[in-house]
Coordinates of N, CA and C in Angstrom, one line a residue:
M1 N -1.3 129.6 64.2 CA -2.1 129.9 65.4 C -3.5 129.4 65.2
R2 N -4.1 128.9 66.2 CA -5.5 128.4 66.2 C -6.3 129.3 67.1
T3 N -7.3 129.9 66.7 CA -8.3 130.6 67.5 C -9.2 129.6 68.1
N4 N -9.3 129.6 69.4 CA -10.2 128.6 70.1 C -11.6 129.1 70.4
S5 N -11.7 130.4 70.6 CA -13.1 131.0 70.8 C -13.0 132.5 70.8
I6 N -14.1 133.1 70.5 CA -14.2 134.6 70.7 C -15.6 134.8 71.3
F7 N -15.6 135.5 72.4 CA -16.9 135.8 73.0 C -16.8 137.2 73.7
P8 N -17.9 137.9 73.7 CA -18.0 139.2 74.3 C -18.0 139.1 75.8
V9 N -17.3 140.1 76.4 CA -17.4 140.3 77.9 C -18.0 141.7 78.0
V10 N -19.1 141.8 78.6 CA -19.9 143.0 78.7 C -19.7 143.6 80.1
P11 N -19.3 144.9 80.2 CA -19.2 145.5 81.5 C -20.7 145.7 82.0
A12 N -20.9 145.4 83.3 CA -22.2 145.5 83.8 C -22.2 146.3 85.2
H13 N -23.1 147.2 85.3 CA -23.2 148.0 86.6 C -23.7 147.0 87.7
D14 N -24.6 146.1 87.4 CA -25.1 145.2 88.4 C -25.0 143.8 87.7
V15 N -23.9 143.1 88.0 CA -23.6 141.8 87.3 C -24.8 140.8 87.5
A16 N -25.3 140.7 88.7 CA -26.4 139.7 89.0 C -27.6 140.0 88.2
R17 N -27.9 141.3 88.1 CA -29.1 141.7 87.3 C -28.9 141.4 85.8
S18 N -27.7 141.7 85.3 CA -27.4 141.3 83.9 C -27.4 139.8 83.7
R19 N -26.8 139.1 84.6 CA -26.8 137.6 84.6 C -28.2 137.1 84.4
D20 N -29.1 137.6 85.3 CA -30.5 137.2 85.2 C -31.2 137.6 83.9
F21 N -30.9 138.7 83.4 CA -31.4 139.2 82.1 C -31.1 138.2 81.0
Y22 N -29.8 137.9 80.8 CA -29.3 137.0 79.7 C -29.8 135.5 80.0
A23 N -29.7 135.1 81.2 CA -30.1 133.7 81.5 C -31.6 133.6 81.3
G24 N -32.4 134.6 81.7 CA -33.9 134.5 81.5 C -34.3 134.6 80.1
L25 N -33.7 135.6 79.3 CA -34.1 135.8 77.9 C -33.6 134.6 77.0
L26 N -32.4 134.2 77.2 CA -31.8 133.3 76.2 C -31.6 131.9 76.8
G27 N -31.9 131.6 78.0 CA -31.8 130.3 78.6 C -30.3 129.9 78.8
L28 N -29.4 130.9 78.9 CA -28.0 130.6 79.1 C -27.8 130.1 80.6
R29 N -26.9 129.3 80.8 CA -26.6 128.8 82.1 C -25.3 129.3 82.6
V30 N -25.3 129.5 83.9 CA -24.1 130.1 84.6 C -23.1 128.9 84.8
V31 N -21.9 129.1 84.3 CA -20.8 128.2 84.4 C -19.7 128.7 85.4
F32 N -19.7 130.0 85.7 CA -18.8 130.6 86.6 C -19.4 131.8 87.2
D33 N -19.3 132.0 88.5 CA -19.9 133.3 89.1 C -19.1 133.6 90.3
S34 N -18.2 134.6 90.2 CA -17.4 135.1 91.3 C -18.0 136.3 92.0
G35 N -19.2 136.7 91.5 CA -19.8 138.0 92.0 C -19.5 139.1 91.1
W36 N -18.2 139.3 90.8 CA -17.7 140.4 89.9 C -17.6 140.0 88.5
Y37 N -17.5 138.7 88.2 CA -17.5 138.2 86.9 C -18.4 136.9 86.8
V38 N -19.1 136.9 85.7 CA -20.0 135.8 85.4 C -19.7 135.3 84.0
Q39 N -19.6 134.0 83.8 CA -19.5 133.3 82.5 C -20.8 132.6 82.3
L40 N -21.5 132.9 81.2 CA -22.7 132.2 80.8 C -22.4 131.4 79.5
Q41 N -23.2 130.3 79.4 CA -23.0 129.4 78.3 C -24.3 128.8 77.8
A42 N -24.4 128.6 76.5 CA -25.6 128.0 76.0 C -25.7 126.5 76.4
A43 N -26.8 126.1 76.8 CA -27.0 124.7 77.2 C -26.7 123.7 76.1
T44 N -26.9 124.1 74.9 CA -26.8 123.2 73.7 C -25.4 123.3 73.0
D45 N -24.6 124.3 73.4 CA -23.3 124.4 72.7 C -22.3 125.2 73.6
E46 N -21.3 124.5 74.2 CA -20.4 125.1 75.1 C -19.6 126.2 74.5
T47 N -19.5 126.3 73.2 CA -18.7 127.3 72.6 C -19.4 128.7 72.5
V48 N -20.7 128.6 72.7 CA -21.5 129.9 72.8 C -21.5 130.4 74.2
Q49 N -20.8 131.5 74.4 CA -20.5 132.0 75.7 C -20.7 133.6 75.7
L50 N -21.0 134.1 76.9 CA -21.0 135.5 77.2 C -20.5 135.7 78.5
G51 N -19.6 136.7 78.7 CA -19.0 137.1 80.0 C -19.6 138.4 80.4
L52 N -19.8 138.6 81.7 CA -20.2 139.8 82.3 C -19.2 140.2 83.4
V53 N -18.7 141.4 83.4 CA -17.7 141.8 84.4 C -18.2 143.1 85.0
A54 N -18.0 143.2 86.3 CA -18.4 144.4 87.0 C -17.7 145.7 86.5
R55 N -18.5 146.6 86.0 CA -17.9 147.9 85.5 C -17.2 148.5 86.7
G56 N -15.9 148.9 86.4 CA -15.1 149.5 87.4 C -14.2 148.5 88.2
H57 N -14.3 147.2 87.8 CA -13.5 146.2 88.5 C -12.0 146.5 88.2
E58 N -11.1 146.2 89.1 CA -9.7 146.5 89.0 C -9.0 145.8 87.8
T59 N -9.6 144.8 87.2 CA -9.0 144.1 86.1 C -9.2 144.9 84.8
I60 N -10.1 145.9 84.8 CA -10.3 146.7 83.6 C -9.5 147.9 83.7
P61 N -8.7 148.2 82.6 CA -7.9 149.4 82.6 C -8.7 150.7 82.8
R62 N -8.2 151.6 83.6 CA -9.0 152.8 84.0 C -9.4 153.6 82.8
A63 N -8.7 153.6 81.8 CA -9.0 154.4 80.6 C -10.2 153.8 79.9
H64 N -10.7 152.6 80.3 CA -11.8 151.9 79.5 C -12.9 151.5 80.5
L65 N -13.2 152.4 81.4 CA -14.2 152.1 82.4 C -15.6 152.6 82.0
S66 N -15.7 153.3 80.9 CA -17.0 153.8 80.5 C -18.0 152.7 80.1
A67 N -19.3 153.1 80.1 CA -20.3 152.1 79.7 C -20.2 151.8 78.3
P68 N -20.6 150.6 77.9 CA -20.5 150.2 76.4 C -21.5 151.1 75.6
A69 N -21.0 151.5 74.5 CA -21.9 152.4 73.6 C -21.5 152.1 72.1
G70 N -22.5 152.2 71.3 CA -22.3 152.0 69.9 C -22.1 150.6 69.5
V71 N -22.4 149.6 70.4 CA -22.2 148.2 70.1 C -23.5 147.5 70.3
L72 N -23.8 146.5 69.6 CA -24.9 145.6 69.9 C -24.5 144.2 69.8
I73 N -25.1 143.3 70.6 CA -24.8 141.9 70.6 C -25.9 141.2 69.8
S74 N -25.5 140.4 68.8 CA -26.4 139.7 67.9 C -26.4 138.2 68.4
V75 N -27.5 137.7 68.6 CA -27.6 136.3 69.1 C -28.5 135.6 68.2
E76 N -28.0 134.5 67.5 CA -28.8 133.7 66.6 C -29.4 132.5 67.4
V77 N -30.7 132.4 67.3 CA -31.4 131.3 68.0 C -32.3 130.6 66.9
D78 N -32.7 129.4 67.3 CA -33.5 128.6 66.3 C -35.0 129.0 66.3
D79 N -35.5 129.8 67.3 CA -36.9 130.1 67.3 C -37.0 131.5 67.9
V80 N -36.8 132.6 67.1 CA -36.9 133.9 67.6 C -38.3 134.3 68.1
D81 N -39.3 133.7 67.6 CA -40.7 134.0 68.0 C -40.8 133.5 69.5
A82 N -40.3 132.4 69.9 CA -40.3 132.0 71.3 C -39.6 132.9 72.2
V83 N -38.4 133.4 71.7 CA -37.6 134.3 72.6 C -38.3 135.6 72.7
Y84 N -39.0 136.1 71.6 CA -39.7 137.3 71.6 C -40.9 137.2 72.6
A85 N -41.6 136.1 72.6 CA -42.7 135.8 73.6 C -42.1 135.8 75.0
R86 N -40.9 135.2 75.2 CA -40.3 135.2 76.5 C -39.9 136.6 77.0
A87 N -39.4 137.4 76.1 CA -39.1 138.8 76.4 C -40.4 139.6 76.9
G88 N -41.5 139.3 76.2 CA -42.8 139.9 76.6 C -43.2 139.4 78.0
D89 N -43.0 138.1 78.3 CA -43.4 137.5 79.6 C -42.5 138.1 80.7
L90 N -41.3 138.4 80.4 CA -40.3 139.0 81.3 C -40.5 140.6 81.4
A91 N -41.4 141.1 80.6 CA -41.6 142.6 80.5 C -40.3 143.3 80.2
L92 N -39.5 142.8 79.3 CA -38.3 143.4 78.9 C -38.6 144.5 77.8
P93 N -37.7 145.5 77.8 CA -38.0 146.6 76.8 C -37.7 146.0 75.4
V94 N -38.5 146.5 74.5 CA -38.4 146.1 73.0 C -38.0 147.4 72.3
A95 N -36.8 147.4 71.7 CA -36.3 148.5 71.0 C -36.7 148.4 69.5
S96 N -36.9 147.2 69.0 CA -37.3 147.0 67.6 C -38.2 145.8 67.6
D97 N -39.4 145.9 67.1 CA -40.4 144.8 67.1 C -39.9 143.7 66.2
L98 N -40.5 142.5 66.4 CA -40.2 141.3 65.6 C -40.6 141.6 64.2
R99 N -39.6 141.3 63.3 CA -39.9 141.5 61.9 C -39.0 140.7 61.0
D100 N -39.4 140.5 59.7 CA -38.6 139.8 58.7 C -37.8 140.9 57.9
E101 N -36.5 140.6 57.6 CA -35.7 141.4 56.8 C -35.3 140.8 55.5
D102 N -35.2 141.6 54.5 CA -34.9 141.0 53.1 C -33.5 140.3 53.2
F103 N -32.6 140.8 54.1 CA -31.3 140.2 54.1 C -31.2 138.9 54.9
G104 N -32.3 138.3 55.1 CA -32.3 136.9 55.7 C -32.3 136.8 57.2
Q105 N -33.0 137.7 57.8 CA -33.2 137.6 59.3 C -34.6 137.9 59.7
R106 N -35.1 137.1 60.6 CA -36.3 137.5 61.4 C -35.7 137.8 62.8
H107 N -36.0 139.0 63.3 CA -35.4 139.4 64.5 C -36.2 140.5 65.2
F108 N -35.7 140.7 66.5 CA -36.2 141.8 67.3 C -35.0 142.3 68.1
M109 N -35.1 143.5 68.7 CA -34.0 144.0 69.5 C -34.6 144.4 70.9
T110 N -33.9 144.0 71.9 CA -34.2 144.4 73.3 C -33.0 145.1 73.8
V111 N -33.1 145.5 75.1 CA -32.0 146.3 75.7 C -31.7 145.7 77.0
D112 N -30.4 145.5 77.3 CA -30.0 144.8 78.5 C -30.0 145.9 79.7
P113 N -29.8 145.5 80.9 CA -29.9 146.4 82.0 C -29.0 147.6 82.0
D114 N -27.9 147.5 81.2 CA -27.0 148.6 81.1 C -27.1 149.4 79.8
G115 N -28.2 149.1 79.0 CA -28.5 149.9 77.8 C -27.9 149.3 76.6
L116 N -27.3 148.2 76.6 CA -26.7 147.5 75.4 C -27.8 146.9 74.6
L117 N -27.8 147.2 73.3 CA -28.8 146.6 72.4 C -28.4 145.1 72.2
V118 N -29.5 144.3 72.3 CA -29.4 142.8 72.0 C -30.3 142.5 70.9
D119 N -29.7 142.1 69.7 CA -30.5 141.7 68.5 C -30.6 140.2 68.5
V120 N -31.8 139.7 68.6 CA -32.1 138.3 68.6 C -32.6 137.9 67.3
I121 N -32.0 136.9 66.6 CA -32.3 136.6 65.2 C -32.5 135.1 65.0
T122 N -33.3 134.8 64.0 CA -33.3 133.5 63.4 C -33.1 133.7 61.9
V123 N -32.2 132.9 61.3 CA -31.9 133.1 59.9 C -33.1 132.5 59.1
I124 N -33.5 133.3 58.1 CA -34.6 133.0 57.1 C -34.0 133.1 55.7
P125 N -34.7 132.6 54.7 CA -34.3 132.8 53.3 C -34.2 134.3 52.9
Y126 N -33.1 134.6 52.1 CA -33.0 135.9 51.6 C -34.2 136.3 50.7
A127 N -34.5 137.5 50.6 CA -35.5 137.9 49.6 C -34.9 137.7 48.2
P128 N -35.7 137.4 47.2 CA -35.1 137.1 45.9 C -34.2 138.2 45.4
E129 N -34.5 139.5 45.6 CA -33.7 140.6 45.1 C -32.4 140.6 45.8
V130 N -32.3 140.2 47.0 CA -31.0 140.1 47.7 C -30.2 138.9 47.3
A131 N -30.9 137.8 47.2 CA -30.2 136.5 46.9 C -29.6 136.6 45.5
G132 N -30.2 137.3 44.6 CA -29.6 137.4 43.2 C -28.8 138.7 43.0
S133 N -28.5 139.4 44.0 CA -27.8 140.7 43.9 C -26.3 140.6 43.8
G134 N -25.7 139.5 44.2 CA -24.3 139.4 44.4 C -23.8 139.8 45.8
A135 N -24.7 140.2 46.6 CA -24.3 140.6 48.0 C -24.1 139.4 48.9
V136 N -24.7 138.2 48.5 CA -24.5 137.0 49.3 C -23.3 136.3 48.9
V137 N -22.3 136.2 49.8 CA -21.0 135.5 49.5 C -21.0 134.2 50.3
T138 N -20.7 133.1 49.6 CA -20.5 131.8 50.3 C -19.1 131.3 50.0
G139 N -18.7 130.4 51.0 CA -17.4 129.8 50.8 C -16.3 130.6 51.1

C-alpha cells in the first residue's frame, strides 16, 4: 500500500471565516470551496493541504459533531518571524509568543476562529545539550 497524503480536516463553525484565517495567516490558496467544505493548499507545494468542513454537516457522523479539543495544528514555514508579523497585522490572538526552543524550533501559537491552537514553526539548530542527548533520531 502507498500512502498518498495525510492532511487534517478541521470542523469549523463558520467555514468562510476559518478559510480567511488560514489563507490570511499562512498564504494558503483555495483550491475547492463548496461553501460547506474548503480545501486549502500551499502555493509552493500542492501536497501541503488543509481541509475545513462545516461543523454539523451531514457527512460527519453524529457522534463526532463536537468542536475539536486537545489538538493543535503544527505548520512549518521558512520564516516564522514574517508569519508572526502577519499575525500581528491581522490582529490575531497570540496564545504563545515567538520564541526559540532547545528542541530545534522557533515558533509561536495562535488560535483559529474555533479555538484550535495553531503552532507556527521554523526549524532551527538543536541546543547542544539536546543534540548530544540521544533524543535526536535520524534515518
